[in-house]
Amino acid sequence: MPVFEALADPTRRRILELLAGGERSAGDIAGEFAISRPGVSRHLRVLREAGLVRVRGEGQRRLYSVDPAPLAEVEAWVGRYRGFWAQRLDALDTELLRGRRLRADAAPAEPEPAEPEPAEPEPAEPEPAEPGGSGGTDDQEHHDEEDRS
């Protein structure tokens, strides 16, 4: 299982991702990482020994590309276990759809246009006091008379 050992390292997986976009030189690949060029060269050697990358010389440059054959073997091996997660992913999809429907059903309907509130009646004007009645001014006059006496 040297292929899986090679794929276990995130730097090597990233190198494969870069090479999936096309052939690249070792210098181009090294420029994508914060590690030294010799470090990148060691990762490329592991990938080459696992059969995941091919190398060809072009003058003084070494150009690397993906060799898809070992990846097909990985896919075949993983394919035997696909049913385990495919059912769970289908169930997850069902639950997500159910949740969306529940939220949609629970959402308030479009608000109906608000009816204008009835205007409050204006306060009634005080009725004029009747002559000889007990209006406020008569009471005041009564108190004034008592004070004079």
PDB file of C-alpha atoms in Angstrom:
ATOM      1  CA  MET A   1       0.000   0.000   0.000  1.00  0.00           C
ATOM      2  CA  PRO A   2       2.740   2.554  -0.791  1.00  0.00           C
ATOM      3  CA  VAL A   3       0.128   4.622  -2.673  1.00  0.00           C
ATOM      4  CA  PHE A   4      -1.891   5.202   0.498  1.00  0.00           C
ATOM      5  CA  GLU A   5       1.265   5.975   2.454  1.00  0.00           C
ATOM      6  CA  ALA A   6       2.210   8.554  -0.164  1.00  0.00           C
ATOM      7  CA  LEU A   7      -1.286  10.062  -0.100  1.00  0.00           C
ATOM      8  CA  ALA A   8      -1.299  10.253   3.702  1.00  0.00           C
ATOM      9  CA  ASP A   9       0.836  13.400   3.687  1.00  0.00           C
ATOM     10  CA  PRO A  10      -1.020  16.694   3.005  1.00  0.00           C
ATOM     11  CA  THR A  11       1.971  18.205   1.181  1.00  0.00           C
ATOM     12  CA  ARG A  12       2.062  15.287  -1.241  1.00  0.00           C
ATOM     13  CA  ARG A  13      -1.702  15.515  -1.774  1.00  0.00           C
ATOM     14  CA  ARG A  14      -1.283  19.212  -2.574  1.00  0.00           C
ATOM     15  CA  ILE A  15       1.509  18.393  -5.039  1.00  0.00           C
ATOM     16  CA  LEU A  16      -0.856  15.978  -6.793  1.00  0.00           C
ATOM     17  CA  GLU A  17      -3.520  18.697  -6.915  1.00  0.00           C
ATOM     18  CA  LEU A  18      -1.030  21.047  -8.555  1.00  0.00           C
ATOM     19  CA  LEU A  19       0.007  18.400 -11.071  1.00  0.00           C
ATOM     20  CA  ALA A  20      -3.625  17.623 -11.869  1.00  0.00           C
ATOM     21  CA  GLY A  21      -3.645  21.014 -13.591  1.00  0.00           C
ATOM     22  CA  GLY A  22      -0.825  19.952 -15.884  1.00  0.00           C
ATOM     23  CA  GLU A  23       2.853  19.221 -16.062  1.00  0.00           C
ATOM     24  CA  ARG A  24       5.095  21.366 -13.832  1.00  0.00           C
ATOM     25  CA  SER A  25       8.775  21.693 -13.096  1.00  0.00           C
ATOM     26  CA  ALA A  26      10.233  20.890  -9.701  1.00  0.00           C
ATOM     27  CA  GLY A  27      11.019  24.594  -9.241  1.00  0.00           C
ATOM     28  CA  ASP A  28       7.414  25.587  -9.997  1.00  0.00           C
ATOM     29  CA  ILE A  29       6.148  23.049  -7.497  1.00  0.00           C
ATOM     30  CA  ALA A  30       8.663  24.128  -4.835  1.00  0.00           C
ATOM     31  CA  GLY A  31       7.559  27.749  -5.283  1.00  0.00           C
ATOM     32  CA  GLU A  32       4.103  26.804  -3.965  1.00  0.00           C
ATOM     33  CA  PHE A  33       5.399  25.680  -0.561  1.00  0.00           C
ATOM     34  CA  ALA A  34       7.103  27.284   2.416  1.00  0.00           C
ATOM     35  CA  ILE A  35       9.482  24.311   2.723  1.00  0.00           C
ATOM     36  CA  SER A  36      12.925  23.999   1.174  1.00  0.00           C
ATOM     37  CA  ARG A  37      13.471  22.717  -2.371  1.00  0.00           C
ATOM     38  CA  PRO A  38      15.201  19.580  -1.043  1.00  0.00           C
ATOM     39  CA  GLY A  39      12.095  18.955   1.092  1.00  0.00           C
ATOM     40  CA  VAL A  40       9.846  19.220  -1.959  1.00  0.00           C
ATOM     41  CA  SER A  41      12.238  16.943  -3.866  1.00  0.00           C
ATOM     42  CA  ARG A  42      11.856  14.279  -1.164  1.00  0.00           C
ATOM     43  CA  HIS A  43       8.049  14.494  -1.473  1.00  0.00           C
ATOM     44  CA  LEU A  44       8.321  14.188  -5.257  1.00  0.00           C
ATOM     45  CA  ARG A  45      10.571  11.132  -4.861  1.00  0.00           C
ATOM     46  CA  VAL A  46       7.986   9.444  -2.565  1.00  0.00           C
ATOM     47  CA  LEU A  47       5.230  10.169  -5.094  1.00  0.00           C
ATOM     48  CA  ARG A  48       7.391   8.869  -7.945  1.00  0.00           C
ATOM     49  CA  GLU A  49       8.277   5.663  -6.060  1.00  0.00           C
ATOM     50  CA  ALA A  50       4.570   5.113  -5.329  1.00  0.00           C
ATOM     51  CA  GLY A  51       3.904   5.450  -9.055  1.00  0.00           C
ATOM     52  CA  LEU A  52       1.695   8.536  -8.601  1.00  0.00           C
ATOM     53  CA  VAL A  53       3.858  10.902 -10.660  1.00  0.00           C
ATOM     54  CA  ARG A  54       6.028  10.587 -13.754  1.00  0.00           C
ATOM     55  CA  VAL A  55       9.111  12.621 -14.408  1.00  0.00           C
ATOM     56  CA  ARG A  56      10.797  13.503 -17.667  1.00  0.00           C
ATOM     57  CA  GLY A  57      13.857  15.553 -18.349  1.00  0.00           C
ATOM     58  CA  GLU A  58      13.794  18.575 -20.600  1.00  0.00           C
ATOM     59  CA  GLY A  59      17.262  20.067 -20.754  1.00  0.00           C
ATOM     60  CA  GLN A  60      18.256  20.708 -17.178  1.00  0.00           C
ATOM     61  CA  ARG A  61      14.660  20.827 -15.942  1.00  0.00           C
ATOM     62  CA  ARG A  62      12.724  17.899 -14.558  1.00  0.00           C
ATOM     63  CA  LEU A  63       9.025  18.019 -15.421  1.00  0.00           C
ATOM     64  CA  TYR A  64       6.493  16.145 -13.296  1.00  0.00           C
ATOM     65  CA  SER A  65       2.998  14.971 -14.191  1.00  0.00           C
ATOM     66  CA  VAL A  66       0.331  12.766 -12.615  1.00  0.00           C
ATOM     67  CA  ASP A  67       0.273   9.067 -13.470  1.00  0.00           C
ATOM     68  CA  PRO A  68      -3.425   8.175 -13.217  1.00  0.00           C
ATOM     69  CA  ALA A  69      -2.972   4.367 -13.066  1.00  0.00           C
ATOM     70  CA  PRO A  70      -2.407   4.109  -9.281  1.00  0.00           C
ATOM     71  CA  LEU A  71      -5.273   6.525  -8.664  1.00  0.00           C
ATOM     72  CA  ALA A  72      -7.590   4.170 -10.555  1.00  0.00           C
ATOM     73  CA  GLU A  73      -6.487   1.409  -8.161  1.00  0.00           C
ATOM     74  CA  VAL A  74      -7.260   3.678  -5.206  1.00  0.00           C
ATOM     75  CA  GLU A  75     -10.662   4.450  -6.670  1.00  0.00           C
ATOM     76  CA  ALA A  76     -11.406   0.734  -7.104  1.00  0.00           C
ATOM     77  CA  TRP A  77     -10.382  -0.005  -3.521  1.00  0.00           C
ATOM     78  CA  VAL A  78     -12.420   2.904  -2.125  1.00  0.00           C
ATOM     79  CA  GLY A  79     -15.347   1.928  -4.368  1.00  0.00           C
ATOM     80  CA  ARG A  80     -15.865  -1.243  -2.347  1.00  0.00           C
ATOM     81  CA  TYR A  81     -16.723   0.938   0.652  1.00  0.00           C
ATOM     82  CA  ARG A  82     -18.679   3.623  -1.161  1.00  0.00           C
ATOM     83  CA  GLY A  83     -22.003   2.063  -0.193  1.00  0.00           C
ATOM     84  CA  PHE A  84     -21.286   2.725   3.477  1.00  0.00           C
ATOM     85  CA  TRP A  85     -21.193   6.459   3.101  1.00  0.00           C
ATOM     86  CA  ALA A  86     -23.470   6.778   0.065  1.00  0.00           C
ATOM     87  CA  GLN A  87     -26.462   5.629   2.121  1.00  0.00           C
ATOM     88  CA  ARG A  88     -25.558   8.053   4.884  1.00  0.00           C
ATOM     89  CA  LEU A  89     -25.144  10.911   2.437  1.00  0.00           C
ATOM     90  CA  ASP A  90     -28.538  10.088   0.922  1.00  0.00           C
ATOM     91  CA  ALA A  91     -30.045  10.085   4.423  1.00  0.00           C
ATOM     92  CA  LEU A  92     -28.366  13.407   5.186  1.00  0.00           C
ATOM     93  CA  ASP A  93     -29.788  14.866   1.983  1.00  0.00           C
ATOM     94  CA  THR A  94     -33.267  13.657   2.967  1.00  0.00           C
ATOM     95  CA  GLU A  95     -32.947  15.249   6.419  1.00  0.00           C
ATOM     96  CA  LEU A  96     -31.744  18.538   4.964  1.00  0.00           C
ATOM     97  CA  LEU A  97     -34.711  18.653   2.581  1.00  0.00           C
ATOM     98  CA  ARG A  98     -37.093  17.787   5.416  1.00  0.00           C
ATOM     99  CA  GLY A  99     -35.620  20.582   7.540  1.00  0.00           C
ATOM    100  CA  ARG A 100     -36.069  23.091   4.725  1.00  0.00           C
ATOM    101  CA  ARG A 101     -39.702  22.062   4.294  1.00  0.00           C
ATOM    102  CA  LEU A 102     -40.366  22.357   8.031  1.00  0.00           C
ATOM    103  CA  ARG A 103     -38.817  25.810   8.147  1.00  0.00           C
ATOM    104  CA  ALA A 104     -40.836  26.873   5.114  1.00  0.00           C
ATOM    105  CA  ASP A 105     -44.053  25.577   6.702  1.00  0.00           C
ATOM    106  CA  ALA A 106     -43.280  27.272  10.016  1.00  0.00           C
ATOM    107  CA  ALA A 107     -42.429  30.614   8.442  1.00  0.00           C
ATOM    108  CA  PRO A 108     -45.156  33.192   8.893  1.00  0.00           C
ATOM    109  CA  ALA A 109     -47.276  33.816   5.850  1.00  0.00           C
ATOM    110  CA  GLU A 110     -46.968  37.092   4.051  1.00  0.00           C
ATOM    111  CA  PRO A 111     -48.330  39.732   6.414  1.00  0.00           C
ATOM    112  CA  GLU A 112     -51.729  41.015   5.458  1.00  0.00           C
ATOM    113  CA  PRO A 113     -51.917  44.739   4.877  1.00  0.00           C
ATOM    114  CA  ALA A 114     -52.551  46.436   8.183  1.00  0.00           C
ATOM    115  CA  GLU A 115     -55.910  48.090   8.520  1.00  0.00           C
ATOM    116  CA  PRO A 116     -55.718  51.691   9.622  1.00  0.00           C
ATOM    117  CA  GLU A 117     -56.501  52.065  13.288  1.00  0.00           C
ATOM    118  CA  PRO A 118     -59.722  53.937  13.976  1.00  0.00           C
ATOM    119  CA  ALA A 119     -59.119  57.528  14.909  1.00  0.00           C
ATOM    120  CA  GLU A 120     -59.760  58.286  18.551  1.00  0.00           C
ATOM    121  CA  PRO A 121     -62.737  60.551  19.077  1.00  0.00           C
ATOM    122  CA  GLU A 122     -61.806  64.093  19.899  1.00  0.00           C
ATOM    123  CA  PRO A 123     -62.604  65.081  23.471  1.00  0.00           C
ATOM    124  CA  ALA A 124     -65.971  66.755  23.774  1.00  0.00           C
ATOM    125  CA  GLU A 125     -65.965  70.427  24.509  1.00  0.00           C
ATOM    126  CA  PRO A 126     -67.327  71.297  27.939  1.00  0.00           C
ATOM    127  CA  GLU A 127     -70.921  72.325  27.793  1.00  0.00           C
ATOM    128  CA  PRO A 128     -71.625  75.886  28.810  1.00  0.00           C
ATOM    129  CA  ALA A 129     -72.874  76.250  32.371  1.00  0.00           C
ATOM    130  CA  GLU A 130     -76.541  76.860  32.743  1.00  0.00           C
ATOM    131  CA  PRO A 131     -77.604  80.078  34.424  1.00  0.00           C
ATOM    132  CA  GLY A 132     -78.187  79.441  38.095  1.00  0.00           C
ATOM    133  CA  GLY A 133     -76.571  76.039  37.854  1.00  0.00           C
ATOM    134  CA  SER A 134     -73.599  74.851  39.829  1.00  0.00           C
ATOM    135  CA  GLY A 135     -70.840  75.832  37.465  1.00  0.00           C
ATOM    136  CA  GLY A 136     -67.273  76.356  38.592  1.00  0.00           C
ATOM    137  CA  THR A 137     -67.517  80.135  38.559  1.00  0.00           C
ATOM    138  CA  ASP A 138     -70.469  80.220  40.999  1.00  0.00           C
ATOM    139  CA  ASP A 139     -68.506  78.132  43.524  1.00  0.00           C
ATOM    140  CA  GLN A 140     -65.611  80.538  43.271  1.00  0.00           C
ATOM    141  CA  GLU A 141     -67.920  83.483  43.857  1.00  0.00           C
ATOM    142  CA  HIS A 142     -69.379  81.706  46.918  1.00  0.00           C
ATOM    143  CA  HIS A 143     -65.887  81.306  48.445  1.00  0.00           C
ATOM    144  CA  ASP A 144     -65.044  84.915  47.648  1.00  0.00           C
ATOM    145  CA  GLU A 145     -68.180  86.086  49.483  1.00  0.00           C
ATOM    146  CA  GLU A 146     -67.284  84.044  52.559  1.00  0.00           C
ATOM    147  CA  ASP A 147     -63.813  85.541  52.662  1.00  0.00           C
ATOM    148  CA  ARG A 148     -65.299  89.052  52.640  1.00  0.00           C
ATOM    149  CA  SER A 149     -67.589  88.422  55.542  1.00  0.00           C
TER     150      SER A 149
END
